GROMACS .gro file of C-alpha atoms in nm:
model
  363
    1MET     CA    1   5.283   2.219  18.228
    2THR     CA    2   5.553   2.170  18.510
    3GLN     CA    3   5.612   2.552  18.520
    4VAL     CA    4   5.248   2.629  18.527
    5HIS     CA    5   5.203   2.375  18.828
    6GLN     CA    6   5.500   2.512  19.021
    7GLY     CA    7   5.329   2.858  18.966
    8SER     CA    8   5.014   2.730  19.075
    9ALA     CA    9   5.184   2.594  19.400
   10ARG     CA   10   5.354   2.881  19.498
   11GLY     CA   11   5.011   3.075  19.471
   12GLU     CA   12   5.158   3.303  19.182
   13GLY     CA   13   4.839   3.269  18.969
   14PRO     CA   14   4.732   3.540  18.716
   15GLY     CA   15   4.509   3.721  18.953
   16MET     CA   16   4.778   3.794  19.207
   17PRO     CA   17   4.912   4.120  19.067
   18ARG     CA   18   4.549   4.212  19.041
   19VAL     CA   19   4.519   4.146  19.390
   20ALA     CA   20   4.853   4.328  19.498
   21LEU     CA   21   4.768   4.645  19.292
   22LEU     CA   22   4.429   4.655  19.456
   23THR     CA   23   4.576   4.620  19.779
   24ALA     CA   24   4.838   4.904  19.700
   25VAL     CA   25   4.549   5.108  19.611
   26VAL     CA   26   4.339   5.060  19.901
   27VAL     CA   27   4.637   5.111  20.167
   28SER     CA   28   4.758   5.434  19.950
   29THR     CA   29   4.410   5.580  19.954
   30ALA     CA   30   4.375   5.521  20.327
   31GLY     CA   31   4.731   5.650  20.397
   32VAL     CA   32   4.596   5.979  20.164
   33MET     CA   33   4.281   6.011  20.354
   34LEU     CA   34   4.453   5.969  20.723
   35LEU     CA   35   4.710   6.250  20.583
   36ALA     CA   36   4.420   6.468  20.479
   37TYR     CA   37   4.256   6.422  20.813
   38GLN     CA   38   4.567   6.557  21.000
   39LEU     CA   39   4.584   6.845  20.751
   40ARG     CA   40   4.236   6.900  20.727
   41GLU     CA   41   4.268   7.250  20.868
   42ILE     CA   42   4.562   7.369  20.630
   43LEU     CA   43   4.388   7.228  20.352
   44ALA     CA   44   4.031   7.403  20.458
   45VAL     CA   45   4.240   7.739  20.483
   46VAL     CA   46   4.398   7.675  20.127
   47ALA     CA   47   4.027   7.579  19.988
   48LEU     CA   48   3.883   7.922  20.129
   49GLY     CA   49   4.158   8.088  19.970
   50ILE     CA   50   4.077   7.951  19.624
   51VAL     CA   51   3.735   8.038  19.671
   52VAL     CA   52   3.837   8.369  19.710
   53SER     CA   53   4.055   8.396  19.453
   54VAL     CA   54   3.750   8.267  19.215
   55THR     CA   55   3.549   8.505  19.347
   56CYS     CA   56   3.809   8.790  19.305
   57ALA     CA   57   3.891   8.631  18.920
   58PRO     CA   58   3.651   8.818  18.675
   59ILE     CA   59   3.740   9.146  18.823
   60ALA     CA   60   4.128   9.043  18.788
   61ASN     CA   61   4.061   8.941  18.439
   62TYR     CA   62   3.878   9.259  18.349
   63LEU     CA   63   4.153   9.448  18.504
   64ALA     CA   64   4.442   9.246  18.309
   65ARG     CA   65   4.275   9.373  17.982
   66TRP     CA   66   4.392   9.725  18.108
   67ARG     CA   67   4.770   9.569  18.154
   68ILE     CA   68   4.682   9.594  18.519
   69PRO     CA   69   4.885   9.290  18.714
   70ARG     CA   70   4.656   9.039  18.825
   71ALA     CA   71   4.792   9.057  19.180
   72LEU     CA   72   4.762   9.441  19.184
   73GLY     CA   73   4.421   9.403  19.091
   74VAL     CA   74   4.319   9.145  19.371
   75LEU     CA   75   4.507   9.398  19.624
   76GLY     CA   76   4.297   9.672  19.483
   77ILE     CA   77   4.001   9.446  19.560
   78TYR     CA   78   4.127   9.398  19.903
   79ALA     CA   79   4.190   9.787  19.978
   80VAL     CA   80   3.782   9.884  19.859
   81LEU     CA   81   3.686   9.586  20.121
   82GLY     CA   82   3.920   9.703  20.368
   83THR     CA   83   3.821  10.056  20.334
   84LEU     CA   84   3.423   9.937  20.347
   85PHE     CA   85   3.513   9.738  20.644
   86GLY     CA   86   3.680  10.038  20.791
   87LEU     CA   87   3.369  10.272  20.747
   88PHE     CA   88   3.163   9.983  20.942
   89LEU     CA   89   3.380   9.962  21.208
   90TRP     CA   90   3.395  10.347  21.262
   91TYR     CA   91   3.020  10.335  21.286
   92ALA     CA   92   2.991   9.988  21.463
   93ILE     CA   93   3.271  10.058  21.733
   94PRO     CA   94   3.114  10.348  21.913
   95GLU     CA   95   2.748  10.180  21.880
   96ALA     CA   96   2.903   9.880  22.061
   97ILE     CA   97   3.041  10.054  22.330
   98HIS     CA   98   2.766  10.262  22.403
   99GLU     CA   99   2.537   9.924  22.429
  100ILE     CA  100   2.812   9.739  22.661
  101ASP     CA  101   2.828  10.052  22.887
  102ARG     CA  102   2.446  10.007  22.912
  103LEU     CA  103   2.494   9.631  22.948
  104PHE     CA  104   2.743   9.687  23.262
  105GLY     CA  105   2.529  10.016  23.373
  106GLU     CA  106   2.168   9.865  23.434
  107GLY     CA  107   2.268   9.644  23.703
  108ASP     CA  108   2.050   9.805  23.948
  109GLU     CA  109   1.727   9.826  23.702
  110PHE     CA  110   1.799   9.437  23.560
  111GLN     CA  111   1.780   9.327  23.908
  112GLU     CA  112   1.430   9.544  23.993
  113ARG     CA  113   1.289   9.404  23.677
  114TYR     CA  114   1.381   9.036  23.749
  115ALA     CA  115   1.224   9.091  24.095
  116GLU     CA  116   0.925   9.206  23.931
  117ILE     CA  117   0.906   8.927  23.687
  118ALA     CA  118   1.004   8.679  23.963
  119ASP     CA  119   0.720   8.791  24.184
  120THR     CA  120   0.458   8.769  23.866
  121TYR     CA  121   0.570   8.441  23.754
  122ASN     CA  122   0.665   8.258  24.069
  123LEU     CA  123   1.032   8.247  23.925
  124PRO     CA  124   1.337   8.175  24.152
  125PRO     CA  125   1.500   8.491  24.329
  126LEU     CA  126   1.803   8.635  24.186
  127SER     CA  127   2.057   8.514  24.457
  128GLU     CA  128   1.952   8.163  24.402
  129VAL     CA  129   2.039   8.223  24.020
  130GLY     CA  130   2.363   8.370  24.101
  131GLU     CA  131   2.441   8.089  24.309
  132TYR     CA  132   2.347   7.853  24.027
  133LEU     CA  133   2.554   8.064  23.763
  134GLU     CA  134   2.852   8.106  24.022
  135PRO     CA  135   3.046   7.776  23.878
  136LEU     CA  136   2.991   7.902  23.532
  137ALA     CA  137   3.162   8.240  23.644
  138ARG     CA  138   3.441   8.075  23.761
  139ASN     CA  139   3.502   7.934  23.440
  140LEU     CA  140   3.470   8.219  23.262
  141ALA     CA  141   3.856   8.300  23.273
  142PRO     CA  142   3.959   7.985  23.102
  143THR     CA  143   3.684   8.043  22.845
  144ALA     CA  144   3.796   8.385  22.758
  145ALA     CA  145   4.146   8.275  22.726
  146ARG     CA  146   4.037   8.006  22.464
  147GLN     CA  147   3.831   8.233  22.284
  148ALA     CA  148   4.069   8.501  22.273
  149LEU     CA  149   4.315   8.219  22.117
  150ALA     CA  150   4.059   8.116  21.869
  151ALA     CA  151   4.048   8.514  21.781
  152VAL     CA  152   4.398   8.495  21.682
  153THR     CA  153   4.384   8.199  21.516
  154GLY     CA  154   4.086   8.303  21.315
  155LEU     CA  155   4.259   8.627  21.235
  156LEU     CA  156   4.575   8.415  21.115
  157TYR     CA  157   4.328   8.205  20.911
  158LEU     CA  158   4.199   8.528  20.755
  159VAL     CA  159   4.548   8.654  20.651
  160THR     CA  160   4.628   8.329  20.505
  161ILE     CA  161   4.327   8.315  20.307
  162LEU     CA  162   4.373   8.646  20.191
  163VAL     CA  163   4.800   8.535  20.090
  164VAL     CA  164   4.654   8.205  19.941
  165ALA     CA  165   4.388   8.392  19.709
  166LEU     CA  166   4.672   8.666  19.634
  167LEU     CA  167   4.914   8.395  19.509
  168PHE     CA  168   4.656   8.140  19.357
  169THR     CA  169   4.503   8.442  19.147
  170THR     CA  170   4.839   8.534  18.996
  171VAL     CA  171   4.876   8.174  18.866
  172GLN     CA  172   4.532   8.086  18.804
  173VAL     CA  173   4.539   8.107  18.389
  174SER     CA  174   4.856   7.885  18.400
  175THR     CA  175   4.695   7.633  18.625
  176HIS     CA  176   4.380   7.625  18.442
  177GLU     CA  177   4.554   7.555  18.102
  178LEU     CA  178   4.770   7.289  18.287
  179LEU     CA  179   4.466   7.128  18.385
  180ILE     CA  180   4.304   7.111  18.068
  181SER     CA  181   4.611   6.999  17.889
  182LEU     CA  182   4.580   6.675  18.139
  183THR     CA  183   4.268   6.593  17.996
  184SER     CA  184   4.200   6.393  17.648
  185PRO     CA  185   4.161   6.614  17.401
  186ARG     CA  186   3.824   6.495  17.288
  187HIS     CA  187   3.713   6.578  17.629
  188ARG     CA  188   3.898   6.910  17.680
  189GLN     CA  189   3.593   7.154  17.539
  190ARG     CA  190   3.360   7.005  17.831
  191ALA     CA  191   3.635   7.007  18.114
  192GLU     CA  192   3.604   7.407  17.994
  193GLU     CA  193   3.241   7.415  18.043
  194VAL     CA  194   3.258   7.215  18.344
  195THR     CA  195   3.535   7.453  18.501
  196LYS     CA  196   3.346   7.774  18.390
  197ILE     CA  197   3.028   7.605  18.555
  198LEU     CA  198   3.219   7.538  18.874
  199GLY     CA  199   3.371   7.899  18.891
  200ARG     CA  200   2.987   8.056  18.834
  201ARG     CA  201   2.852   7.835  19.121
  202VAL     CA  202   3.122   7.933  19.354
  203ARG     CA  203   3.135   8.282  19.312
  204GLY     CA  204   2.734   8.264  19.324
  205PHE     CA  205   2.790   8.104  19.666
  206VAL     CA  206   3.018   8.399  19.780
  207ILE     CA  207   2.804   8.650  19.670
  208GLY     CA  208   2.492   8.498  19.778
  209GLU     CA  209   2.629   8.445  20.144
  210VAL     CA  210   2.727   8.835  20.176
  211ILE     CA  211   2.385   8.934  20.028
  212SER     CA  212   2.215   8.714  20.290
  213MET     CA  213   2.398   8.798  20.574
  214THR     CA  214   2.341   9.162  20.494
  215ILE     CA  215   1.972   9.100  20.471
  216VAL     CA  216   1.929   8.886  20.793
  217GLY     CA  217   2.152   9.126  20.968
  218VAL     CA  218   1.961   9.459  20.869
  219VAL     CA  219   1.616   9.286  20.925
  220THR     CA  220   1.714   9.177  21.287
  221TYR     CA  221   1.837   9.519  21.352
  222VAL     CA  222   1.495   9.688  21.244
  223GLY     CA  223   1.311   9.417  21.406
  224LEU     CA  224   1.483   9.406  21.740
  225VAL     CA  225   1.474   9.797  21.769
  226ILE     CA  226   1.078   9.810  21.679
  227LEU     CA  227   1.030   9.556  21.944
  228GLY     CA  228   1.253   9.716  22.195
  229VAL     CA  229   1.493   9.446  22.288
  230PRO     CA  230   1.784   9.553  22.449
  231PHE     CA  231   2.133   9.595  22.278
  232PRO     CA  232   2.001   9.550  21.940
  233PHE     CA  233   2.312   9.655  21.732
  234LEU     CA  234   2.524   9.365  21.908
  235LEU     CA  235   2.244   9.124  21.831
  236ALA     CA  236   2.208   9.206  21.483
  237GLY     CA  237   2.596   9.196  21.454
  238LEU     CA  238   2.584   8.814  21.599
  239ALA     CA  239   2.290   8.727  21.348
  240PHE     CA  240   2.506   8.872  21.051
  241ILE     CA  241   2.821   8.659  21.150
  242LEU     CA  242   2.587   8.354  21.211
  243GLU     CA  243   2.428   8.375  20.889
  244LEU     CA  244   2.766   8.239  20.772
  245LEU     CA  245   2.602   7.916  20.882
  246PRO     CA  246   2.312   7.851  20.653
  247VAL     CA  247   1.956   7.738  20.807
  248LEU     CA  248   2.139   7.713  21.169
  249GLY     CA  249   2.267   8.069  21.182
  250PRO     CA  250   1.907   8.242  21.288
  251TRP     CA  251   1.831   7.955  21.526
  252LEU     CA  252   2.163   8.031  21.707
  253ALA     CA  253   2.133   8.403  21.702
  254GLY     CA  254   1.777   8.365  21.850
  255ILE     CA  255   1.917   8.247  22.190
  256PRO     CA  256   2.090   8.556  22.339
  257ALA     CA  257   1.805   8.763  22.191
  258VAL     CA  258   1.538   8.577  22.378
  259THR     CA  259   1.734   8.560  22.695
  260LEU     CA  260   1.799   8.938  22.696
  261ALA     CA  261   1.432   8.964  22.604
  262LEU     CA  262   1.325   8.758  22.911
  263THR     CA  263   1.527   9.044  23.121
  264VAL     CA  264   1.224   9.249  23.016
  265SER     CA  265   0.944   9.071  23.031
  266PRO     CA  266   0.836   8.709  22.974
  267GLU     CA  267   0.581   8.842  22.669
  268LEU     CA  268   0.868   8.997  22.516
  269ALA     CA  269   1.087   8.686  22.504
  270ILE     CA  270   0.806   8.495  22.363
  271THR     CA  271   0.732   8.787  22.073
  272VAL     CA  272   1.136   8.746  21.994
  273ALA     CA  273   1.127   8.375  21.956
  274PHE     CA  274   0.830   8.397  21.727
  275PHE     CA  275   1.019   8.669  21.527
  276TYR     CA  276   1.342   8.463  21.512
  277PHE     CA  277   1.092   8.185  21.406
  278VAL     CA  278   0.929   8.370  21.131
  279LEU     CA  279   1.314   8.506  21.044
  280GLN     CA  280   1.425   8.147  20.990
  281GLN     CA  281   1.139   8.062  20.779
  282VAL     CA  282   1.153   8.366  20.554
  283GLU     CA  283   1.560   8.303  20.520
  284SER     CA  284   1.483   7.891  20.445
  285ASN     CA  285   1.186   7.997  20.182
  286VAL     CA  286   1.247   8.337  20.058
  287VAL     CA  287   1.623   8.452  20.082
  288ILE     CA  288   1.807   8.128  20.039
  289PRO     CA  289   1.582   8.023  19.730
  290LEU     CA  290   1.624   8.388  19.549
  291VAL     CA  291   1.969   8.458  19.659
  292GLN     CA  292   2.162   8.131  19.722
  293ARG     CA  293   2.008   7.845  19.571
  294HIS     CA  294   1.943   7.993  19.236
  295GLN     CA  295   2.333   8.096  19.216
  296THR     CA  296   2.453   7.754  19.336
  297GLU     CA  297   2.180   7.521  19.210
  298VAL     CA  298   2.227   7.279  19.519
  299PRO     CA  299   1.941   7.147  19.712
  300ALA     CA  300   1.868   7.237  20.053
  301VAL     CA  301   1.895   6.929  20.216
  302VAL     CA  302   2.233   6.910  20.073
  303VAL     CA  303   2.318   7.211  20.246
  304LEU     CA  304   2.209   7.126  20.552
  305VAL     CA  305   2.412   6.799  20.537
  306ALA     CA  306   2.722   6.974  20.446
  307VAL     CA  307   2.700   7.238  20.719
  308LEU     CA  308   2.641   6.981  20.977
  309LEU     CA  309   2.933   6.721  20.892
  310GLY     CA  310   3.166   7.034  20.837
  311ALA     CA  311   3.084   7.177  21.176
  312ALA     CA  312   3.139   6.845  21.357
  313SER     CA  313   3.455   6.798  21.180
  314MET     CA  314   3.628   7.101  21.222
  315GLY     CA  315   3.395   7.359  21.371
  316ILE     CA  316   3.321   7.710  21.223
  317LEU     CA  317   3.606   7.649  20.984
  318GLY     CA  318   3.480   7.295  20.861
  319ALA     CA  319   3.118   7.462  20.829
  320LEU     CA  320   3.260   7.734  20.610
  321ILE     CA  321   3.427   7.506  20.373
  322ALA     CA  322   3.151   7.246  20.336
  323LEU     CA  323   2.934   7.419  20.173
  324PRO     CA  324   3.178   7.525  19.849
  325LEU     CA  325   3.292   7.146  19.915
  326ALA     CA  326   2.917   7.045  19.839
  327ILE     CA  327   2.897   7.260  19.538
  328VAL     CA  328   3.194   7.109  19.372
  329ILE     CA  329   3.084   6.756  19.428
  330HIS     CA  330   2.759   6.828  19.353
  331THR     CA  331   2.851   6.999  18.992
  332LEU     CA  332   3.099   6.704  18.931
  333VAL     CA  333   2.803   6.456  19.012
  334THR     CA  334   2.584   6.642  18.782
  335GLU     CA  335   2.798   6.750  18.502
  336VAL     CA  336   3.030   6.483  18.493
  337VAL     CA  337   2.915   6.160  18.645
  338VAL     CA  338   2.557   6.149  18.547
  339PRO     CA  339   2.608   6.228  18.197
  340TRP     CA  340   2.894   5.969  18.154
  341ARG     CA  341   2.662   5.721  18.295
  342THR     CA  342   2.397   5.800  18.113
  343GLN     CA  343   2.609   5.760  17.766
  344GLN     CA  344   2.727   5.408  17.882
  345CYS     CA  345   2.389   5.306  17.979
  346THR     CA  346   2.231   5.432  17.611
  347ALA     CA  347   2.556   5.236  17.450
  348GLU     CA  348   2.480   4.921  17.630
  349LEU     CA  349   2.116   4.945  17.507
  350GLN     CA  350   2.242   5.014  17.163
  351ASP     CA  351   2.489   4.735  17.149
  352HIS     CA  352   2.201   4.489  17.328
  353PRO     CA  353   1.867   4.588  17.215
  354THR     CA  354   1.729   4.249  17.368
  355SER     CA  355   1.828   4.343  17.710
  356ARG     CA  356   1.567   4.638  17.732
  357PRO     CA  357   1.345   4.548  17.990
  358ALA     CA  358   0.956   4.429  17.866
  359VAL     CA  359   0.701   4.681  17.903
  360THR     CA  360   0.389   4.533  18.045
  361PRO     CA  361   0.089   4.665  17.887
  362PRO     CA  362  -0.188   4.834  18.098
  363VAL     CA  363  -0.480   4.592  18.189
   0.00000   0.00000   0.00000
């Protein structure tokens, strides 16, 4: 009794170890989250590399059956994609140069068209517009330097993603076996099923993203050519790239298109705005449900929230990694947490049948 009294007097009751353990867990979790936030860009690049690796895995596995090393198979995939990209650049660069020459060579015609529009719709003269844009023009040099640095950083990120994908593909089988071995024997079969579902959905996301980007880019180019908007190839390329941001991409791509259409006529600008509005609706209600949502099985609201949170935290890189991360979290919740909790609730009802809520008969 004396020992118990002395222990209680010191505050060393039986609850103290539990409080200390809880405090250690909270502090450790906060420390890990802070470290992850500081390394968020590196972790995002590594995660994108794993996404690329998971996408290439079926082809690497197929080639491995023919005794072709997995690393060599991935390099072959890179070579094919690089060739396709080179053919695209072979066609795209001359077109882009031609349109840029037109952009800088039509200054006099642009001034004449703007003067006609200004007289018709009582807009300010171009000289006043130039005075308004002069401060913006002075800031173009620093902005261009930042964009050039961002382009170099993006290129380094791309190379890092490809290297991570190559390395992860070579150890994918052993990593998978290690993760499965860490689970309890009675849950290993379910763990295998969940990993297969995760791989299928992540691959579906990448394939669906490529298909969506291609559809939006081609439709944008054809539509702008039919409408007679200047520089359709550059605008279509911008729409193709911005399709990496689901839902928001077409809206952002429409801003420069409407601006260029306004140099022709306000009527054309309204038509182009309506065209991009229809394109966004078709993308959200037709392309994404048929191509993307069928592959990933993630609700549209989850997609939008994930992209917004990712863009707010890390910009374009965060928006790119947000959707694969949302797919992983959604899959773990629906395939692991929900069945586990359902099983728990079922067991509790079986153990305590009197705890079932009473059903009120209809009047």
